[in-house]
mmCIF file of N, CA and C in Angstrom:
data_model
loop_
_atom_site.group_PDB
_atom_site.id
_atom_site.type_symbol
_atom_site.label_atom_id
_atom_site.label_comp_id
_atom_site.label_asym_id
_atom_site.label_seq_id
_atom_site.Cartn_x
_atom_site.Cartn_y
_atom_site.Cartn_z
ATOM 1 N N UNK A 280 -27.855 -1.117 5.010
ATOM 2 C CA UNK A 280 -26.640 -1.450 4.276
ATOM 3 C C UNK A 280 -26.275 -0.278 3.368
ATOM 4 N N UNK A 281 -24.878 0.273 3.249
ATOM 5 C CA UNK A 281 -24.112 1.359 2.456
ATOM 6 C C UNK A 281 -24.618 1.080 1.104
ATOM 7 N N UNK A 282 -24.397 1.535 0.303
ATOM 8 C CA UNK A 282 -24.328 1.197 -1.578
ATOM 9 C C UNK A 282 -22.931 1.173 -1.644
ATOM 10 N N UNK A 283 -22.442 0.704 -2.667
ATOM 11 C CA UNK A 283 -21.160 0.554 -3.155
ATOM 12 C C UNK A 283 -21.098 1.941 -3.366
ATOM 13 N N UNK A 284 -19.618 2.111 -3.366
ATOM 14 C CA UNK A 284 -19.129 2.828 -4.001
ATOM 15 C C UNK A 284 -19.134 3.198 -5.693
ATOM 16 N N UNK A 285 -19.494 4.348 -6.546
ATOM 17 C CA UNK A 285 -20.210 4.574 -7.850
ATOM 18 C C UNK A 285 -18.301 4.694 -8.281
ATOM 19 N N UNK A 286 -18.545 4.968 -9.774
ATOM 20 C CA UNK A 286 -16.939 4.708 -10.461
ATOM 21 C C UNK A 286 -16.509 6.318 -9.955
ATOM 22 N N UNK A 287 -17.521 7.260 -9.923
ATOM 23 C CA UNK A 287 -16.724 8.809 -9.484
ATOM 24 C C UNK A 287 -16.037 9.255 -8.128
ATOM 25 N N UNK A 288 -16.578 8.119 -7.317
ATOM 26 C CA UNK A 288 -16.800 8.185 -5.901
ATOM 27 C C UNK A 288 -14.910 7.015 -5.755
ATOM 28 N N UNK A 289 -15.043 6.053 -6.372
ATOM 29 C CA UNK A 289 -13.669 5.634 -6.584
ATOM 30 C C UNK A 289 -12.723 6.259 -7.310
ATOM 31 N N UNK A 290 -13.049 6.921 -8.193
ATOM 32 C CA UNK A 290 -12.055 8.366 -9.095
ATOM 33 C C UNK A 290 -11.352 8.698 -7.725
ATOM 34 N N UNK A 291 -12.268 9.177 -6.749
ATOM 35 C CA UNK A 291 -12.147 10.694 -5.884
ATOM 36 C C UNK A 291 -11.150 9.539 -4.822
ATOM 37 N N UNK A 292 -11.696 8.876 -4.560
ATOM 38 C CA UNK A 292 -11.178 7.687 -3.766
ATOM 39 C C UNK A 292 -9.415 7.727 -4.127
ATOM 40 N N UNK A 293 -9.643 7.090 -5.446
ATOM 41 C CA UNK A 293 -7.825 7.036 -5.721
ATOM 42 C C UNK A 293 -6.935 8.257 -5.643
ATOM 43 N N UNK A 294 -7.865 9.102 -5.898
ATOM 44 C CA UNK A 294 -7.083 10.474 -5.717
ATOM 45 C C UNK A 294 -6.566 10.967 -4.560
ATOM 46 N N UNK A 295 -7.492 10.809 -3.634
ATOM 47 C CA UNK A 295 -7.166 11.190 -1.836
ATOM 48 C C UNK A 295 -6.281 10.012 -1.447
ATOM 49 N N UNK A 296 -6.031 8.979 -2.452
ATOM 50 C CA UNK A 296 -4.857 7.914 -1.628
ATOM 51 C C UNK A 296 -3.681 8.228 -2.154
ATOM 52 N N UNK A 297 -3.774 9.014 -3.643
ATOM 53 C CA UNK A 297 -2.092 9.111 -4.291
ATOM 54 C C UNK A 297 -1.621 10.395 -3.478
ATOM 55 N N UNK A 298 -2.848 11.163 -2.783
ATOM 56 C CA UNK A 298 -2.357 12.191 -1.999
ATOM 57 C C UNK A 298 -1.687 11.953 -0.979
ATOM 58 N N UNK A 299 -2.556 11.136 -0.232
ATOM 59 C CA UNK A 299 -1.957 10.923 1.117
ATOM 60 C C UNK A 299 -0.780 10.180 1.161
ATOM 61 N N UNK A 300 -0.270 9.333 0.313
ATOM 62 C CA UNK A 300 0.933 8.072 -0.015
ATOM 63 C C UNK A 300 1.227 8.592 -1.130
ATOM 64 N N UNK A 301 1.832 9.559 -2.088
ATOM 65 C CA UNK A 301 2.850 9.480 -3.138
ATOM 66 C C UNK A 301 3.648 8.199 -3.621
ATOM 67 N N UNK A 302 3.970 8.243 -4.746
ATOM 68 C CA UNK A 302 4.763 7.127 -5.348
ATOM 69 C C UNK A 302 6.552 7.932 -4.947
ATOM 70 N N UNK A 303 6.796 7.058 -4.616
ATOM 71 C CA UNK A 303 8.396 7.438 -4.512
ATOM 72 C C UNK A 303 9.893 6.727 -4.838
ATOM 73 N N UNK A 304 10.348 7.370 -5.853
ATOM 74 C CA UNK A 304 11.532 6.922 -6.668
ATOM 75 C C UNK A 304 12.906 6.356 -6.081
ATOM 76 N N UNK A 305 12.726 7.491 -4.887
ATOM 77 C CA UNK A 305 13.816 7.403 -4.254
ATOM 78 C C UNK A 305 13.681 5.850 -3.414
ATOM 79 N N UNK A 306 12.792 5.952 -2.515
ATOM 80 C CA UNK A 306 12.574 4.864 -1.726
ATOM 81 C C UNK A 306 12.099 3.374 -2.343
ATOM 82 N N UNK A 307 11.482 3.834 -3.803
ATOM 83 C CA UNK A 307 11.284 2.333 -4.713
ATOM 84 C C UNK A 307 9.854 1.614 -3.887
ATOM 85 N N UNK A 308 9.065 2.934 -3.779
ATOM 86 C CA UNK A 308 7.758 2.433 -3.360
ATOM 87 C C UNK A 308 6.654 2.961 -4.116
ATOM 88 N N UNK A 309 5.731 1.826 -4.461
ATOM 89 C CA UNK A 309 4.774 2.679 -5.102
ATOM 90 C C UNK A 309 3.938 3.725 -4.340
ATOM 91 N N UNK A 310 2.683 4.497 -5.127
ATOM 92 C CA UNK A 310 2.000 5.478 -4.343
ATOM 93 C C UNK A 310 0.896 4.572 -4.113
ATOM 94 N N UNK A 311 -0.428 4.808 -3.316
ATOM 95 C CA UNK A 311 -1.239 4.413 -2.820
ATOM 96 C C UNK A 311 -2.184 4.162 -4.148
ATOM 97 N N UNK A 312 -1.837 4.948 -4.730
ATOM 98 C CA UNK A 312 -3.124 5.244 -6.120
ATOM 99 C C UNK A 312 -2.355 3.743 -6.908
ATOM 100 N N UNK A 313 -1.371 3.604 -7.057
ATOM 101 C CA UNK A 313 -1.133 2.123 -7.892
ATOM 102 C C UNK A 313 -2.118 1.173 -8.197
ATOM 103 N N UNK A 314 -2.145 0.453 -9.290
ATOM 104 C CA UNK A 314 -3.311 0.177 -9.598
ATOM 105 C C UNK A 314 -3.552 -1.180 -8.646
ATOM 106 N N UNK A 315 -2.511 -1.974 -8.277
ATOM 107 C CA UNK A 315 -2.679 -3.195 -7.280
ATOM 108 C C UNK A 315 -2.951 -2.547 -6.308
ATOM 109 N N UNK A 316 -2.449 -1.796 -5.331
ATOM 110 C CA UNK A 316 -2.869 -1.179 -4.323
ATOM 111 C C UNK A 316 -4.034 -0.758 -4.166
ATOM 112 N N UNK A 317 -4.649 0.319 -5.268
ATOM 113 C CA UNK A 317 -5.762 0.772 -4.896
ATOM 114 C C UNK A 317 -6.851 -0.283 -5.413
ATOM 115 N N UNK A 318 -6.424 -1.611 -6.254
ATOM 116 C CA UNK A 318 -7.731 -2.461 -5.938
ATOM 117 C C UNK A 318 -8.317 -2.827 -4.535
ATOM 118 N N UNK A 319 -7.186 -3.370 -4.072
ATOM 119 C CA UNK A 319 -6.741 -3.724 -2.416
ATOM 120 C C UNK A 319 -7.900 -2.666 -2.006
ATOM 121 N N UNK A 320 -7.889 -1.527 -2.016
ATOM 122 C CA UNK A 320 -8.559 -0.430 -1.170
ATOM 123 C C UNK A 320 -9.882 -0.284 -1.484
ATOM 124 N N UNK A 321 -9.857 -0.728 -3.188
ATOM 125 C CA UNK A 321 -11.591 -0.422 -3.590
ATOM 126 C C UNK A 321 -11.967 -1.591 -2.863
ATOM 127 N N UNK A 322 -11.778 -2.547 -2.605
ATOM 128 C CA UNK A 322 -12.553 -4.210 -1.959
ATOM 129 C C UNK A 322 -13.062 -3.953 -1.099
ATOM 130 N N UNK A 323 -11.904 -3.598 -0.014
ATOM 131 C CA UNK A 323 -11.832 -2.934 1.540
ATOM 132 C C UNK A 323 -12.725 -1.666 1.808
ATOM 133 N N UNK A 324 -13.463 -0.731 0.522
ATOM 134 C CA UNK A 324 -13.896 0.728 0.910
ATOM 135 C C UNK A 324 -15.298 0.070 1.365
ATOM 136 N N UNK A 325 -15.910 -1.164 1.080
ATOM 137 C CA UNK A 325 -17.186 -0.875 1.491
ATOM 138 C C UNK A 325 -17.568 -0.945 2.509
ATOM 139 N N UNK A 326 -17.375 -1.315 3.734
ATOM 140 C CA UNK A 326 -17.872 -0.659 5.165
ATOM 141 C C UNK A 326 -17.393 0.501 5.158
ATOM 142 N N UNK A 327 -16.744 1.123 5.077
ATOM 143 C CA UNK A 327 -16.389 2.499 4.876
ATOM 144 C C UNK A 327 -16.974 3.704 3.851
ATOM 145 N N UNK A 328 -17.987 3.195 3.229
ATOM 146 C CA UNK A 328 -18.526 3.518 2.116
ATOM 147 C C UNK A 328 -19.120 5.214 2.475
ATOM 148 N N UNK A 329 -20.074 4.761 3.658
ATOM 149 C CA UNK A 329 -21.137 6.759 4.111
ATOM 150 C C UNK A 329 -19.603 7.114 4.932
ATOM 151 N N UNK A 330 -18.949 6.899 5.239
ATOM 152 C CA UNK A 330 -17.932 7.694 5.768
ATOM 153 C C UNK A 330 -17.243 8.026 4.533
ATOM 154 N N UNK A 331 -16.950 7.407 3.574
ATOM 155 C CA UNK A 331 -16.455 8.121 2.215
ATOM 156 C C UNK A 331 -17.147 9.076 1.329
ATOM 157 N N UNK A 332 -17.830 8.802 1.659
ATOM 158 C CA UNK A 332 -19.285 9.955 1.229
ATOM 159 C C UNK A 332 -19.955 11.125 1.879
ATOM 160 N N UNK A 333 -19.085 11.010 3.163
ATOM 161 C CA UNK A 333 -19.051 12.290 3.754
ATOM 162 C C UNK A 333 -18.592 13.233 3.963
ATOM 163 N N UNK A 334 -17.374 12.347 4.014
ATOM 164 C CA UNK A 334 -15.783 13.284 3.759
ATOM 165 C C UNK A 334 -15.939 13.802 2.179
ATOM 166 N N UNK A 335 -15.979 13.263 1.217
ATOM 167 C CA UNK A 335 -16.177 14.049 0.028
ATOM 168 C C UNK A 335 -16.923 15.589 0.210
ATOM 169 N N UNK A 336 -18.123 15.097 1.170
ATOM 170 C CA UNK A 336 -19.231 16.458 1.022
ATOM 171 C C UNK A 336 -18.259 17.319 1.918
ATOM 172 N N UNK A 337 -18.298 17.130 3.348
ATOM 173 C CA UNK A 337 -17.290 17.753 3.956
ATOM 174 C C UNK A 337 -16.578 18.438 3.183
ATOM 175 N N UNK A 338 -15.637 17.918 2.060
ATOM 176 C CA UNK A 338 -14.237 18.599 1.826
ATOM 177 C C UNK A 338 -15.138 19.576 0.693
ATOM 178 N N UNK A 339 -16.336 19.680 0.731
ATOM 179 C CA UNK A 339 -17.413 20.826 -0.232
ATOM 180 C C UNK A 339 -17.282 20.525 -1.831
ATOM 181 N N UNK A 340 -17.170 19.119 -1.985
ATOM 182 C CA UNK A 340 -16.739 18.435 -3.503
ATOM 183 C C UNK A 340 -18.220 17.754 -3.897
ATOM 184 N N UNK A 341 -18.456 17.732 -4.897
ATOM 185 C CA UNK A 341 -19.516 17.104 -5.300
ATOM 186 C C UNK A 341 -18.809 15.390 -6.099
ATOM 187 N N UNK A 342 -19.180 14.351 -6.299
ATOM 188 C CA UNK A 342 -18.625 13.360 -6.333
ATOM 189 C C UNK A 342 -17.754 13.317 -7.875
ATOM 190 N N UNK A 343 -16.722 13.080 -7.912
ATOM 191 C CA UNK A 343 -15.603 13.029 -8.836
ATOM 192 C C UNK A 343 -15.093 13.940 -9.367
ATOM 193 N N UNK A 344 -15.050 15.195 -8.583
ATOM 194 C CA UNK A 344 -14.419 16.207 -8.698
ATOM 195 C C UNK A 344 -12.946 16.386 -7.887
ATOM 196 N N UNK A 345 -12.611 15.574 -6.789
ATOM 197 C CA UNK A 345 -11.211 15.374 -6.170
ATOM 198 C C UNK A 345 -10.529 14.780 -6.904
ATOM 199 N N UNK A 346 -11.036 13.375 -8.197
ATOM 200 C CA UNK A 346 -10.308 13.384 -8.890
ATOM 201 C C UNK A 346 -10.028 14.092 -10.011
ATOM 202 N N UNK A 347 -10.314 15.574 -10.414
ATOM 203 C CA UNK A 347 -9.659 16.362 -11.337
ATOM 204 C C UNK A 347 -8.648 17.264 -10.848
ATOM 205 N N UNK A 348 -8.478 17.499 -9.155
ATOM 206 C CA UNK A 348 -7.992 18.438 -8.363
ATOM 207 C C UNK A 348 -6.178 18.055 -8.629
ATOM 208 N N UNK A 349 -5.874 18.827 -8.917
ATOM 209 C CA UNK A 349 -4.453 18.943 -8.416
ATOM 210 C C UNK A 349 -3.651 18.482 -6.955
ATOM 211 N N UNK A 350 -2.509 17.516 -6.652
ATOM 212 C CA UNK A 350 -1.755 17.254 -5.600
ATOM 213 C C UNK A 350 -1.774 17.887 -4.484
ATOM 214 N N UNK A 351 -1.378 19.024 -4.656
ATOM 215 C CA UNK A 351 -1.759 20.196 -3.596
ATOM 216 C C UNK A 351 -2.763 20.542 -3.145
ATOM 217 N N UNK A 352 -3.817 20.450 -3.949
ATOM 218 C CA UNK A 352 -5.058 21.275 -3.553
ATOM 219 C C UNK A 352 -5.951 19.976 -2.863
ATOM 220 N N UNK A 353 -5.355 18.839 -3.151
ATOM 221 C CA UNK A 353 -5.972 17.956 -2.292
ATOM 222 C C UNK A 353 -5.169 17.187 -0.825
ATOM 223 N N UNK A 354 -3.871 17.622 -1.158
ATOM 224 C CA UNK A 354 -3.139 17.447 0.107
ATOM 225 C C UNK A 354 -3.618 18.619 1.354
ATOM 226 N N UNK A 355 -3.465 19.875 0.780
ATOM 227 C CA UNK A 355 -4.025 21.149 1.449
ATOM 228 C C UNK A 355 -5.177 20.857 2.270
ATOM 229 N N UNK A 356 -6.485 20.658 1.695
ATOM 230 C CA UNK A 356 -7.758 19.933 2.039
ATOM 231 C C UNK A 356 -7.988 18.591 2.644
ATOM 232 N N UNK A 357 -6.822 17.855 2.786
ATOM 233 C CA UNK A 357 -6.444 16.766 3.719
ATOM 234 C C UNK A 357 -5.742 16.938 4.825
ATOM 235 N N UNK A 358 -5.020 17.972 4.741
ATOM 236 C CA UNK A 358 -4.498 18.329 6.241
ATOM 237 C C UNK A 358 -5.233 19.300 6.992
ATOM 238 N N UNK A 359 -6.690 20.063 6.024
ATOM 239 C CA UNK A 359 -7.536 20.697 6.996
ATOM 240 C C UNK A 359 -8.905 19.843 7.588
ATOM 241 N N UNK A 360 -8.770 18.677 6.950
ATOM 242 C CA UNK A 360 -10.313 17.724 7.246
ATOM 243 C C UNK A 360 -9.705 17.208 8.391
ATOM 244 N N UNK A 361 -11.268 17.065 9.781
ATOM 245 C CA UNK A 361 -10.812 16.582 11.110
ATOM 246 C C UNK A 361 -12.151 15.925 11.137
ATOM 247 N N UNK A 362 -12.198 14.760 12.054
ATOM 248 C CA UNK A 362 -13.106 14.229 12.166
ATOM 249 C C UNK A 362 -12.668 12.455 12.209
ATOM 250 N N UNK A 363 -13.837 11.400 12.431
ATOM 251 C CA UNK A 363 -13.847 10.374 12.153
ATOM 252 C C UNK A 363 -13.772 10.039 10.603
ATOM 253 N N UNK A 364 -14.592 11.095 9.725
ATOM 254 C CA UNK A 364 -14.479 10.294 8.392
ATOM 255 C C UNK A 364 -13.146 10.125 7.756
ATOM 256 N N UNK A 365 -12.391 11.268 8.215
ATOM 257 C CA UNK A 365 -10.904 11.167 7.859
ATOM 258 C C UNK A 365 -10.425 9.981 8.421
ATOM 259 N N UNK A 366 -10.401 9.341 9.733
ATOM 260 C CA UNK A 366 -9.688 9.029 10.080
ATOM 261 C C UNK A 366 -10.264 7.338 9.284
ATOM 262 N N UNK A 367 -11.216 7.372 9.009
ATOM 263 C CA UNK A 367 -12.036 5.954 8.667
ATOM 264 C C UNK A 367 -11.222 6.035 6.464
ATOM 265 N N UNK A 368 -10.672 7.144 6.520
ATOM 266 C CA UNK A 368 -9.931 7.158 5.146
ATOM 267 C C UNK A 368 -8.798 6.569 5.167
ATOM 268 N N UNK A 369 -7.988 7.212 6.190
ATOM 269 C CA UNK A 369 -6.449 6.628 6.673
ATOM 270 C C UNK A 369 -6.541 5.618 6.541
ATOM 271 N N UNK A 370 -7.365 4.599 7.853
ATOM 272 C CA UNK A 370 -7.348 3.554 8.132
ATOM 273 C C UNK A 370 -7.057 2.601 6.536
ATOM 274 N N UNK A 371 -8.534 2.937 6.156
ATOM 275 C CA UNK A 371 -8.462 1.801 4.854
ATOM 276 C C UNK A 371 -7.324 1.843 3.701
ATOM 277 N N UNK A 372 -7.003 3.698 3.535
ATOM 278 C CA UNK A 372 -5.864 3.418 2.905
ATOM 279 C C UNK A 372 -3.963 2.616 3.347
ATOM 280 N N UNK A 373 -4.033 3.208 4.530
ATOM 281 C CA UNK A 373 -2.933 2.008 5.341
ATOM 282 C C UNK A 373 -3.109 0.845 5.510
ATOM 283 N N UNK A 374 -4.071 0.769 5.867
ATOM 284 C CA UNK A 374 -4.135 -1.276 5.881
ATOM 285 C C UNK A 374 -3.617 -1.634 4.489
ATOM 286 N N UNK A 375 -4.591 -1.209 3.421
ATOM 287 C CA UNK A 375 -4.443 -1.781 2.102
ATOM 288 C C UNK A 375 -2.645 -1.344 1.530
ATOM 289 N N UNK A 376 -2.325 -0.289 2.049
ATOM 290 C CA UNK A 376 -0.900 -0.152 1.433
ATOM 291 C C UNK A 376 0.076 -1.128 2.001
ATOM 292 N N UNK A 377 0.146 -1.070 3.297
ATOM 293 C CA UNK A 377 1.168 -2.108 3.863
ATOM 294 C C UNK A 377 1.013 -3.467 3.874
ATOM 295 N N UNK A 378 -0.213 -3.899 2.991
ATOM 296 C CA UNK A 378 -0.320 -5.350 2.603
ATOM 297 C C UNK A 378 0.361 -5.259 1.102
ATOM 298 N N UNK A 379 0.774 -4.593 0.684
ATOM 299 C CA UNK A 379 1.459 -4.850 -0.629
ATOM 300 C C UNK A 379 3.213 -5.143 -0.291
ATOM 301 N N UNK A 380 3.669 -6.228 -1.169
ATOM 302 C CA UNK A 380 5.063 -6.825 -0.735
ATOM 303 C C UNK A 380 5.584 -5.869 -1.474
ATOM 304 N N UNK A 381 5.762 -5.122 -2.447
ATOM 305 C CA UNK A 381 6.776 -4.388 -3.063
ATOM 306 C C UNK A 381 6.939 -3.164 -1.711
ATOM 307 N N UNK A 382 5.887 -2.669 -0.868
ATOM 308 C CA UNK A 382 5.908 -1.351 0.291
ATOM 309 C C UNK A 382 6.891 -2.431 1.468
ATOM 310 N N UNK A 383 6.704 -4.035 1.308
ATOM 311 C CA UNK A 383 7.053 -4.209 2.594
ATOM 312 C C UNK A 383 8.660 -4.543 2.300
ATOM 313 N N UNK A 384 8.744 -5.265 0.977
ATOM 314 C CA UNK A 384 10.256 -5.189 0.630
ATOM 315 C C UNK A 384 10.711 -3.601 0.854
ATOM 316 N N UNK A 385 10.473 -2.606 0.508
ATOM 317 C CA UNK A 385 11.001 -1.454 0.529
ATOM 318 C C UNK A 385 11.050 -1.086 2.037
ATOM 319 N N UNK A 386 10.294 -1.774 2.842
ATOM 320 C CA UNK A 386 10.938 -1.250 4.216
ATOM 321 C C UNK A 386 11.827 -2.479 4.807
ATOM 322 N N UNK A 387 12.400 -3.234 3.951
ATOM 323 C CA UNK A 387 13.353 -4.428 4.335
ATOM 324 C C UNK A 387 12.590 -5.002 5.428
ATOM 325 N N UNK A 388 11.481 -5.686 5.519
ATOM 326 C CA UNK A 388 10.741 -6.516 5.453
ATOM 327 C C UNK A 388 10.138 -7.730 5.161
ATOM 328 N N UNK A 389 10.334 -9.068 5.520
ATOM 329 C CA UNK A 389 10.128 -9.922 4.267
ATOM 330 C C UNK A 389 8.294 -10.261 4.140
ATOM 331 N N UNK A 390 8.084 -10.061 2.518
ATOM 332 C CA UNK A 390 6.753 -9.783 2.540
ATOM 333 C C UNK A 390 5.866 -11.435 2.809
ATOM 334 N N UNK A 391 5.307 -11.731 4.048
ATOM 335 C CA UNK A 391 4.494 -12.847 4.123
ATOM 336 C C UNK A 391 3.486 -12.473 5.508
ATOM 337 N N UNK A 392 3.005 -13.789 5.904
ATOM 338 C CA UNK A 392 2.257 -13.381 6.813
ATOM 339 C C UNK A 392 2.635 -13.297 8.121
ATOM 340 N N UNK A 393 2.229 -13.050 9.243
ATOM 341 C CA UNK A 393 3.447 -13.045 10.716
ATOM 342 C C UNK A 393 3.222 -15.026 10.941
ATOM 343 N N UNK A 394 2.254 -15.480 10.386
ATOM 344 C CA UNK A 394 2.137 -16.983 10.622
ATOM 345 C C UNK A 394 2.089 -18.054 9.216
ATOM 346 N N UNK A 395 2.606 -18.903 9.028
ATOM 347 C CA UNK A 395 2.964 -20.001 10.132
ATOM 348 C C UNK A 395 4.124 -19.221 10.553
ATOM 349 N N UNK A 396 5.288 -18.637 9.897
ATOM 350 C CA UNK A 396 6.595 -18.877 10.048
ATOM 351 C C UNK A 396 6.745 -18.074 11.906
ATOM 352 N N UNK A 397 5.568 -17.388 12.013
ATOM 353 C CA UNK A 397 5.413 -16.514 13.403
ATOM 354 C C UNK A 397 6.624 -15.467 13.653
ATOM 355 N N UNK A 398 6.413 -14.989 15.064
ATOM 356 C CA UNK A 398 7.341 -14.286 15.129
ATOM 357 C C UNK A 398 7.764 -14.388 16.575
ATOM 358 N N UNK A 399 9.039 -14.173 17.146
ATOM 359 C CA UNK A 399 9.222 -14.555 18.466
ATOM 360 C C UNK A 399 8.785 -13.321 19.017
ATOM 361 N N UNK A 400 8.377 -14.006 20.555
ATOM 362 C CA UNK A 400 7.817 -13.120 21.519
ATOM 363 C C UNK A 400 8.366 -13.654 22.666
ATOM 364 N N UNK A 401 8.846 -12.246 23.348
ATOM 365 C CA UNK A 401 9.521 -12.682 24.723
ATOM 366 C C UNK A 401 8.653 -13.173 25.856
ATOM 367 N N UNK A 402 8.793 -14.074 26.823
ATOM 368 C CA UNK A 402 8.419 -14.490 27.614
ATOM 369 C C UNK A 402 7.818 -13.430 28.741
ATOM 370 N N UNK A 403 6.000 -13.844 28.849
ATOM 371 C CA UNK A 403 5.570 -12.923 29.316
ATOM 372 C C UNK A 403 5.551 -13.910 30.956
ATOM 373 N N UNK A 404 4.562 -12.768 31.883
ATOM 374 C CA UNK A 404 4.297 -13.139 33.788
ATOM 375 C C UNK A 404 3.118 -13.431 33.382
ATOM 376 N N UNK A 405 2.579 -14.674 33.338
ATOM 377 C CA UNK A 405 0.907 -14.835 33.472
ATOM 378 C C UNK A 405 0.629 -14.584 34.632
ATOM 379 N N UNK A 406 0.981 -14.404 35.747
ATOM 380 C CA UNK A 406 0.547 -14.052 37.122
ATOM 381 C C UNK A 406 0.210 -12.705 36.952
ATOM 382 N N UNK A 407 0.757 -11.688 36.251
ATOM 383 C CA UNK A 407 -0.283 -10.345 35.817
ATOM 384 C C UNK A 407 -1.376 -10.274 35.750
ATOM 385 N N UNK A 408 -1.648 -11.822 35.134
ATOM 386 C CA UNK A 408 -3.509 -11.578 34.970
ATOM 387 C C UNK A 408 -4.310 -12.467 35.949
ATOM 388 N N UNK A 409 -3.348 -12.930 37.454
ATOM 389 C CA UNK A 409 -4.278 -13.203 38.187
ATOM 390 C C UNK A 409 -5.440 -12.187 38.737
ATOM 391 N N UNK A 410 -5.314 -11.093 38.809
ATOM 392 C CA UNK A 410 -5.932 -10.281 39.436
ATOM 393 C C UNK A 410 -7.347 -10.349 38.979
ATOM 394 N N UNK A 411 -6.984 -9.977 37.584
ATOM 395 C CA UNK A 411 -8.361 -9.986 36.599
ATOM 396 C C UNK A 411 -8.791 -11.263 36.721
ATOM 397 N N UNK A 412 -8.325 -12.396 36.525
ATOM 398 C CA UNK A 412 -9.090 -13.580 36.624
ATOM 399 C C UNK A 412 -9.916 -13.373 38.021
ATOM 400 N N UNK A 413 -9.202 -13.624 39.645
ATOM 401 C CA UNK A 413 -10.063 -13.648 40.504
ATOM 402 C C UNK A 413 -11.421 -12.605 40.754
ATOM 403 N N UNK A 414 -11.392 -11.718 40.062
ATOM 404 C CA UNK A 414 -12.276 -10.466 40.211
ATOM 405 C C UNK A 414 -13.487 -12.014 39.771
ATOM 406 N N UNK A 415 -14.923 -10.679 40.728
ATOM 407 C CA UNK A 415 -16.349 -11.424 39.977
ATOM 408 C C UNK A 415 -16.737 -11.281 38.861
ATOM 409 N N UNK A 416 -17.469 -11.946 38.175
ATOM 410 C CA UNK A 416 -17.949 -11.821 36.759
ATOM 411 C C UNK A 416 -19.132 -10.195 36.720
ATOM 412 N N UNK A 417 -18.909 -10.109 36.244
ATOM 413 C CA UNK A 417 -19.581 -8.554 35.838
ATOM 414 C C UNK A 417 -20.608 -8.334 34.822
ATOM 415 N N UNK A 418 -20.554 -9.883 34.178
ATOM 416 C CA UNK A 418 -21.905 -9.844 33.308
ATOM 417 C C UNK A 418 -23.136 -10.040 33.546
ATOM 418 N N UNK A 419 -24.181 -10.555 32.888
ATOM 419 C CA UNK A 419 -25.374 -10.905 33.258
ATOM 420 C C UNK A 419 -25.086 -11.838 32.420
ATOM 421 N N UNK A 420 -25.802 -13.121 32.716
ATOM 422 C CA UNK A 420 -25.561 -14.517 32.510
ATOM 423 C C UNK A 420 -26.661 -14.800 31.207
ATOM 424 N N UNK A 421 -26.422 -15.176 30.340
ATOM 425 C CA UNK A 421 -27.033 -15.804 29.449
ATOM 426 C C UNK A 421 -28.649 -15.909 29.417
ATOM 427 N N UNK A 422 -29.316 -16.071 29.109
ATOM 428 C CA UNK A 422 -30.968 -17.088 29.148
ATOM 429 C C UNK A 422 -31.084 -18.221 28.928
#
């Protein structure tokens, strides 16, 4: 099991999210770093926790030093990091942003869940998936 995330390691955390998502005036959206938002993200960081802790080392930072870095110098260093740990950053910071209703009002959106109220879906061919049904089973059966 990961360890939580330490308070420097969430410093560095909020910092690489106000990078990657800015707050924006124009569009009337907050940035990722917002303080509702980035709770959303601290909840969500812990399976993600040694992948956040790698990417830190990766980006050659010792822990809570991305959050003293300047906009640039951590946007710069985000568009040169490649790998899974980046991408295990994205992830958690997008999920957690586009669950906030003020990001989803701002994309004229109405902020709830896709259910009960659902959403229509056009009428699919279930005969597409005869094929796959008749195929043989491919597993090994239980004990």
């Amino acid at each position: 099991m990961t360890a939580p995330l330490s308070t420097l390691e969430l410093d560095d955390l909020r910092a690489l999210a106000g990078a990657m998502i800015p707050a924006s005036e124009a569009h009337g959206v907050p940035g990722a770093d917002d303080a509702e938002i980035f709770a959303g993200i601290a909840r969500a960081a812990g399976p993600s926790a040694g992948a956040l802790r790698r990417l830190t080392a990766d980006l050659g930072q010792a822990p809570g030093s991305l959050a003293g870095m300047d906009r640039t110098a951590l946007e710069t260093r985000l568009a040169q990091a490649v790998g899974p740990d980046i991408g295990a950053l994205y992830a958690l910071v997008l999920m957690s942003y586009y669950r906030d209703d003020r990001v989803m009002t701002a994309l004229g959106l109405e902020p709830r869940p896709p259910f009960p109220l659902g959403h229509p879906l056009e009428d699919a061919d279930p005969s597409l998936l005869d094929p796959v049904k008749a195929r043989a089973p491919f597993w090994r059966p239980a004990p």
